[in-house]
PDB file of C-alpha atoms in Angstrom:
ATOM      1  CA  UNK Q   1      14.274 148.653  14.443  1.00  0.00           C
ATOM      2  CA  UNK Q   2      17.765 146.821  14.785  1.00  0.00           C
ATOM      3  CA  UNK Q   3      20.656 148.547  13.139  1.00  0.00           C
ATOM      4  CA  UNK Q   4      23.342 146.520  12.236  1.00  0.00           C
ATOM      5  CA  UNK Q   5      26.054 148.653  12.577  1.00  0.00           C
ATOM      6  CA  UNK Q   6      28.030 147.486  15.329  1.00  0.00           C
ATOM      7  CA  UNK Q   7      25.313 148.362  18.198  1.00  0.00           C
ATOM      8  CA  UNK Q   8      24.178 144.758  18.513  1.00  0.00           C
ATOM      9  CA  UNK Q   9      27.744 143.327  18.577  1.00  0.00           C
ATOM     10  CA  UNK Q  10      28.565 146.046  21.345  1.00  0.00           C
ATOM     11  CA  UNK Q  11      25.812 144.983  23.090  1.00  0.00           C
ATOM     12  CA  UNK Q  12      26.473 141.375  22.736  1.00  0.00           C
ATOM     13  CA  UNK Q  13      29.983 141.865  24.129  1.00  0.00           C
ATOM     14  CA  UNK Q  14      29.788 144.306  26.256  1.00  0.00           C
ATOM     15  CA  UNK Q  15      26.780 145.652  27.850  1.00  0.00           C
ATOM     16  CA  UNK Q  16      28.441 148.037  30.034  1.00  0.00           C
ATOM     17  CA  UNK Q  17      30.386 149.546  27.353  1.00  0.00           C
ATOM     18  CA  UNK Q  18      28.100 149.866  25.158  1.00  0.00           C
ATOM     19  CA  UNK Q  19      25.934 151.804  27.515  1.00  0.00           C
ATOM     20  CA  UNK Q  20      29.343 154.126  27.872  1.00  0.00           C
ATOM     21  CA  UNK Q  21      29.200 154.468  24.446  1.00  0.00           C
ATOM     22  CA  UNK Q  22      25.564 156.033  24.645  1.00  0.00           C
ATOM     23  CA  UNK Q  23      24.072 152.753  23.210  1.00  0.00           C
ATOM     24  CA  UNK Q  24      20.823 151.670  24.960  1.00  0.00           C
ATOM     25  CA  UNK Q  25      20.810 147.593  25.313  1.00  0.00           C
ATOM     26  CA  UNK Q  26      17.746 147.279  26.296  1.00  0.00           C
ATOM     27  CA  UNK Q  27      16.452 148.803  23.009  1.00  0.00           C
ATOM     28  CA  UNK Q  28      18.854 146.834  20.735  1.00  0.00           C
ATOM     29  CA  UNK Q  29      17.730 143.842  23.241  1.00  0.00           C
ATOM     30  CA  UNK Q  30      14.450 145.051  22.471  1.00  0.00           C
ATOM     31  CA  UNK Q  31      14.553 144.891  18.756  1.00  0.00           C
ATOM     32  CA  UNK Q  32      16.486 142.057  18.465  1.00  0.00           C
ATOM     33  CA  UNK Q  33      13.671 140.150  20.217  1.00  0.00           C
ATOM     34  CA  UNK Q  34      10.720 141.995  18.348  1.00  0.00           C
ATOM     35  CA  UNK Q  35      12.712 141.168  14.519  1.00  0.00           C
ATOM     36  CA  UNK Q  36      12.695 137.490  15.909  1.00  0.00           C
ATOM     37  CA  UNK Q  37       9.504 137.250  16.691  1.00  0.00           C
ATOM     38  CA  UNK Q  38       8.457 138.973  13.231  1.00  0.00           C
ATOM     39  CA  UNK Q  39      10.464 136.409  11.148  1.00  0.00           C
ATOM     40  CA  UNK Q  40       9.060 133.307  13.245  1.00  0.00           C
ATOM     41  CA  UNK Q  41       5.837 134.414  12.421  1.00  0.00           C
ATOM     42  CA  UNK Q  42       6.233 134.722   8.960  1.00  0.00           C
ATOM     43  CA  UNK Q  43       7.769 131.401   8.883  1.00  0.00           C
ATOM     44  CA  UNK Q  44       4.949 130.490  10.914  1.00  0.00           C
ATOM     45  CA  UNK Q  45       2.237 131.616   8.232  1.00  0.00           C
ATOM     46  CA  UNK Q  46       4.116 130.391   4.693  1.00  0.00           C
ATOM     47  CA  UNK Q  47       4.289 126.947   7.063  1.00  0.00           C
ATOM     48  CA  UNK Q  48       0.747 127.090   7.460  1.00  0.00           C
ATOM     49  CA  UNK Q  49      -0.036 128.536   3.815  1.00  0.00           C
ATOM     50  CA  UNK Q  50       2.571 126.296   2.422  1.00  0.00           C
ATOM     51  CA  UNK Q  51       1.289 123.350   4.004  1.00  0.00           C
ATOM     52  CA  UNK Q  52      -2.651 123.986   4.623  1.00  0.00           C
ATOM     53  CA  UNK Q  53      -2.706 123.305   7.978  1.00  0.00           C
ATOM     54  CA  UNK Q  54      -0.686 123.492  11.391  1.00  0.00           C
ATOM     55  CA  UNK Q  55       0.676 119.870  13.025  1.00  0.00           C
ATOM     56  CA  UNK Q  56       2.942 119.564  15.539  1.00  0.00           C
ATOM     57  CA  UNK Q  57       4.296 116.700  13.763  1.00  0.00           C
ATOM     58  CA  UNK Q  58       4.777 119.084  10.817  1.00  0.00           C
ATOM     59  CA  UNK Q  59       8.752 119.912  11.989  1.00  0.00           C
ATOM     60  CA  UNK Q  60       9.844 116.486  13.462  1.00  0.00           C
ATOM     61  CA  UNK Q  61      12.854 116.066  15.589  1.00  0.00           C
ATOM     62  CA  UNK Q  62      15.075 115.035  12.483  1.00  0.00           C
ATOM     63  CA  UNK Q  63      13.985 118.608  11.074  1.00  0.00           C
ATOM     64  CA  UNK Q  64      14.793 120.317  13.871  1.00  0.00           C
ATOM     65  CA  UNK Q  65      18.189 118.434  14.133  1.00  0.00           C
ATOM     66  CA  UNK Q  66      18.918 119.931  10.846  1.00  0.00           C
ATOM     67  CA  UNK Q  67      17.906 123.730  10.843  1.00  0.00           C
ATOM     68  CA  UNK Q  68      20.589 123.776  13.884  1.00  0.00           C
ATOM     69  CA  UNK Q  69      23.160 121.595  12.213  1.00  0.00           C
ATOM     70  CA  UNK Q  70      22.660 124.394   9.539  1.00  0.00           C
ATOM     71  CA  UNK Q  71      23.110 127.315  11.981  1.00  0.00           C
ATOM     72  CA  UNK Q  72      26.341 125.618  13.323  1.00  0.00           C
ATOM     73  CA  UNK Q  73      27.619 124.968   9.892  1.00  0.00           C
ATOM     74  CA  UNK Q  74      26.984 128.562   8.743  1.00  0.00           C
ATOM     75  CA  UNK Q  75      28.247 129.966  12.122  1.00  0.00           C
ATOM     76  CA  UNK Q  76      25.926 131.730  14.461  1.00  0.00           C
ATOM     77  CA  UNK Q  77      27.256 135.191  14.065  1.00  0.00           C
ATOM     78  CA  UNK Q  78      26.664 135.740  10.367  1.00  0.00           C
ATOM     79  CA  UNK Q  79      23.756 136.039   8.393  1.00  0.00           C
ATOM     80  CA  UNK Q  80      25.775 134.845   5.293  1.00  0.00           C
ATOM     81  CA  UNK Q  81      27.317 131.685   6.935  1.00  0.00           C
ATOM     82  CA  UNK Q  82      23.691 130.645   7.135  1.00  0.00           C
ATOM     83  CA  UNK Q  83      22.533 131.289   4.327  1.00  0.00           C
ATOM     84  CA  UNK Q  84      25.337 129.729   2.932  1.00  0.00           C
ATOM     85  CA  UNK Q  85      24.833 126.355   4.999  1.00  0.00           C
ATOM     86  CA  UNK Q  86      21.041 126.497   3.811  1.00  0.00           C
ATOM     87  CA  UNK Q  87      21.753 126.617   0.322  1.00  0.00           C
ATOM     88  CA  UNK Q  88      24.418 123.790   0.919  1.00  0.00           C
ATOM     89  CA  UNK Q  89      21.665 121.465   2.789  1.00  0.00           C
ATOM     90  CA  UNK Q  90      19.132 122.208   0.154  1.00  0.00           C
ATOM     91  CA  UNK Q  91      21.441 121.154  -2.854  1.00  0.00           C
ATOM     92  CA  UNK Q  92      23.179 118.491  -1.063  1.00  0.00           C
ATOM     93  CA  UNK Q  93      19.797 116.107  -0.297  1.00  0.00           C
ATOM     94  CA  UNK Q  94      19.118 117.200  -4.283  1.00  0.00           C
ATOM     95  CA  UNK Q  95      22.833 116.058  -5.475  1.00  0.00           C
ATOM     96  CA  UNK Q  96      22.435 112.859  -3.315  1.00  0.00           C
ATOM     97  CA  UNK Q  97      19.132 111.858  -4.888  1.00  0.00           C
ATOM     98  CA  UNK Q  98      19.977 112.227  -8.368  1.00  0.00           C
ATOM     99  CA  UNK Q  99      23.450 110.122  -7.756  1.00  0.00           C
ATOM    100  CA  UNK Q 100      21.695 107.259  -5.885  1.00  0.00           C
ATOM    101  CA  UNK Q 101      18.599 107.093  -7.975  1.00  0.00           C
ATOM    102  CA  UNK Q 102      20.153 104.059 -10.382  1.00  0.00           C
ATOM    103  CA  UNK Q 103      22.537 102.994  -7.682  1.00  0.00           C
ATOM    104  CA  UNK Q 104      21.557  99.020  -6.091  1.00  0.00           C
ATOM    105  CA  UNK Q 105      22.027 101.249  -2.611  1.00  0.00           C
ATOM    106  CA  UNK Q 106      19.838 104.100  -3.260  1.00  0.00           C
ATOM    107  CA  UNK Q 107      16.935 102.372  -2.600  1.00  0.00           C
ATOM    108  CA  UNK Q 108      17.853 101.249   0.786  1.00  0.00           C
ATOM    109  CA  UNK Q 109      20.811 103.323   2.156  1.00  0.00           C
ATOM    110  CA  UNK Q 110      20.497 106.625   0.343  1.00  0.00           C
ATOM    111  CA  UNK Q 111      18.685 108.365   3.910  1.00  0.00           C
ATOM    112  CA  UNK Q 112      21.170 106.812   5.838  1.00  0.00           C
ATOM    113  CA  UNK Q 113      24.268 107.808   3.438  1.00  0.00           C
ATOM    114  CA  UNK Q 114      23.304 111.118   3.307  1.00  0.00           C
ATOM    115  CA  UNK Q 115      23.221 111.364   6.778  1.00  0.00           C
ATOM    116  CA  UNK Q 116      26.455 110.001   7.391  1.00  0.00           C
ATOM    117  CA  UNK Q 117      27.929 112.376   4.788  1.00  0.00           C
ATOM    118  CA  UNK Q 118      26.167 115.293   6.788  1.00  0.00           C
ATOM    119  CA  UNK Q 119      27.723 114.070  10.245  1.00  0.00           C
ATOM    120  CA  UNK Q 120      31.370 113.727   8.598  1.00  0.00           C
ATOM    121  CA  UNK Q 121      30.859 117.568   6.801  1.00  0.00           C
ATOM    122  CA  UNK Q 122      29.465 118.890  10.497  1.00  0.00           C
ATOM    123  CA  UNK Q 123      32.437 117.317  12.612  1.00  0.00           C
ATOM    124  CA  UNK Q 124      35.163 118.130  10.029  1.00  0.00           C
ATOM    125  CA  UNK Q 125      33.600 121.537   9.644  1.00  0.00           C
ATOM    126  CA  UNK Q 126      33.475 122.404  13.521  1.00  0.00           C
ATOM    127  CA  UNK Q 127      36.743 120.775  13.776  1.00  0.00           C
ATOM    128  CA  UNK Q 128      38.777 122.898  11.350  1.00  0.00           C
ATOM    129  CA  UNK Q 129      36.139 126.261  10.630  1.00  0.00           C
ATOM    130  CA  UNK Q 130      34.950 127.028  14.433  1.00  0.00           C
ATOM    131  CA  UNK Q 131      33.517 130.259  13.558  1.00  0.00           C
ATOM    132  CA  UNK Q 132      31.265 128.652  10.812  1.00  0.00           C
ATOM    133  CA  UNK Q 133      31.784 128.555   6.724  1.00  0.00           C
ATOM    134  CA  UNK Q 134      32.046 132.364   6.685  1.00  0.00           C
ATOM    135  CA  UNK Q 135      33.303 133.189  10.035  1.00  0.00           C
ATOM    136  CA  UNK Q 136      36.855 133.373   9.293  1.00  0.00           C
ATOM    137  CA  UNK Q 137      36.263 135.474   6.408  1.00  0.00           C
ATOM    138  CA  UNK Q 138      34.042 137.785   8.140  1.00  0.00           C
ATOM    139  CA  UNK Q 139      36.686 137.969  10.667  1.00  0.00           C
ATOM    140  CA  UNK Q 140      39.504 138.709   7.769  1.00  0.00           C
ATOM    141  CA  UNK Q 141      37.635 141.499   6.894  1.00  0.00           C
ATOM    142  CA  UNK Q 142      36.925 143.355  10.310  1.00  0.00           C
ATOM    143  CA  UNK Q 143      39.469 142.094  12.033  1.00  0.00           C
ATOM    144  CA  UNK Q 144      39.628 140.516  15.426  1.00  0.00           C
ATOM    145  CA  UNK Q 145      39.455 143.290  17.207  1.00  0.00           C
ATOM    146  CA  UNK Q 146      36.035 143.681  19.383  1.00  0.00           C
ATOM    147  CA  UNK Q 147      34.841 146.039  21.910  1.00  0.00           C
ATOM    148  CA  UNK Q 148      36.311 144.258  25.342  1.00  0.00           C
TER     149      UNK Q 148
END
């Protein structure tokens, strides 16, 4: 469906070369679209499973907020970066809990401490890691030379 071995970063950067190249962009355009559209549903249906019934106050704005504060954190160019940044906003909320639980301030603050941690990791990592938690390393390894 999508091959991952370059033809969607050729595409991404340059259509016209990629065509050149004998790459089609319209079907890596294509399949791109179709593979998003498979995993949103799937998310779609373990939501619904998951939580017995559709809302459209299931995934509030806060949510939302998060899943792209995740993306950025990751880096949008690498699958690993988000995963990454998932795991790390999964454990963090976890970590958070179990420290504030017998603190005076957990019962009040802890939602708003662990949002101000959040902000402070999100501006520091955007400030100093551009490309994400595993962009630089991704772009160590390949290099950062691109089809132009």
């Amino acid at each position: 469906l999508v091959r991952t071995d370059g033809r969607t970063r050729a595409v991404r950067t340059n259509e016209d070369f990629a065509a050149l190249l004998g790459i089609s962009p319209f079907r890596v355009k294509a399949g791109c679209f179709l593979l998003a559209a498979a995993l949103t549903s799937v998310a779609g249906v373990l939501a619904t499973v998951y939580g017995r019934a559709t809302d459209p106050n299931q995934i509030a704005l806060d949510k939302n907020l998060v899943l792209f504060a995740t993306l950025l954190f990751g880096g949008l160019n690498t699958i690993s970066g988000a995963a990454l940044a998932a795991l790390l906003f999964t454990l963090v909320p976890i970590m958070f809990e179990s420290l504030l639980v017998g603190s005076p301030y957990g019962a009040f603050y802890g939602a708003e401490i662990r949002q101000l941690v959040f902000g402070i990791l999100l501006l520091a990592v955007i400030r100093q890691l551009p490309r994400g938690l595993s962009g630089e390393a991704v772009l160590r390894s390949i290099g950062d030379n691109e089809l132009i």
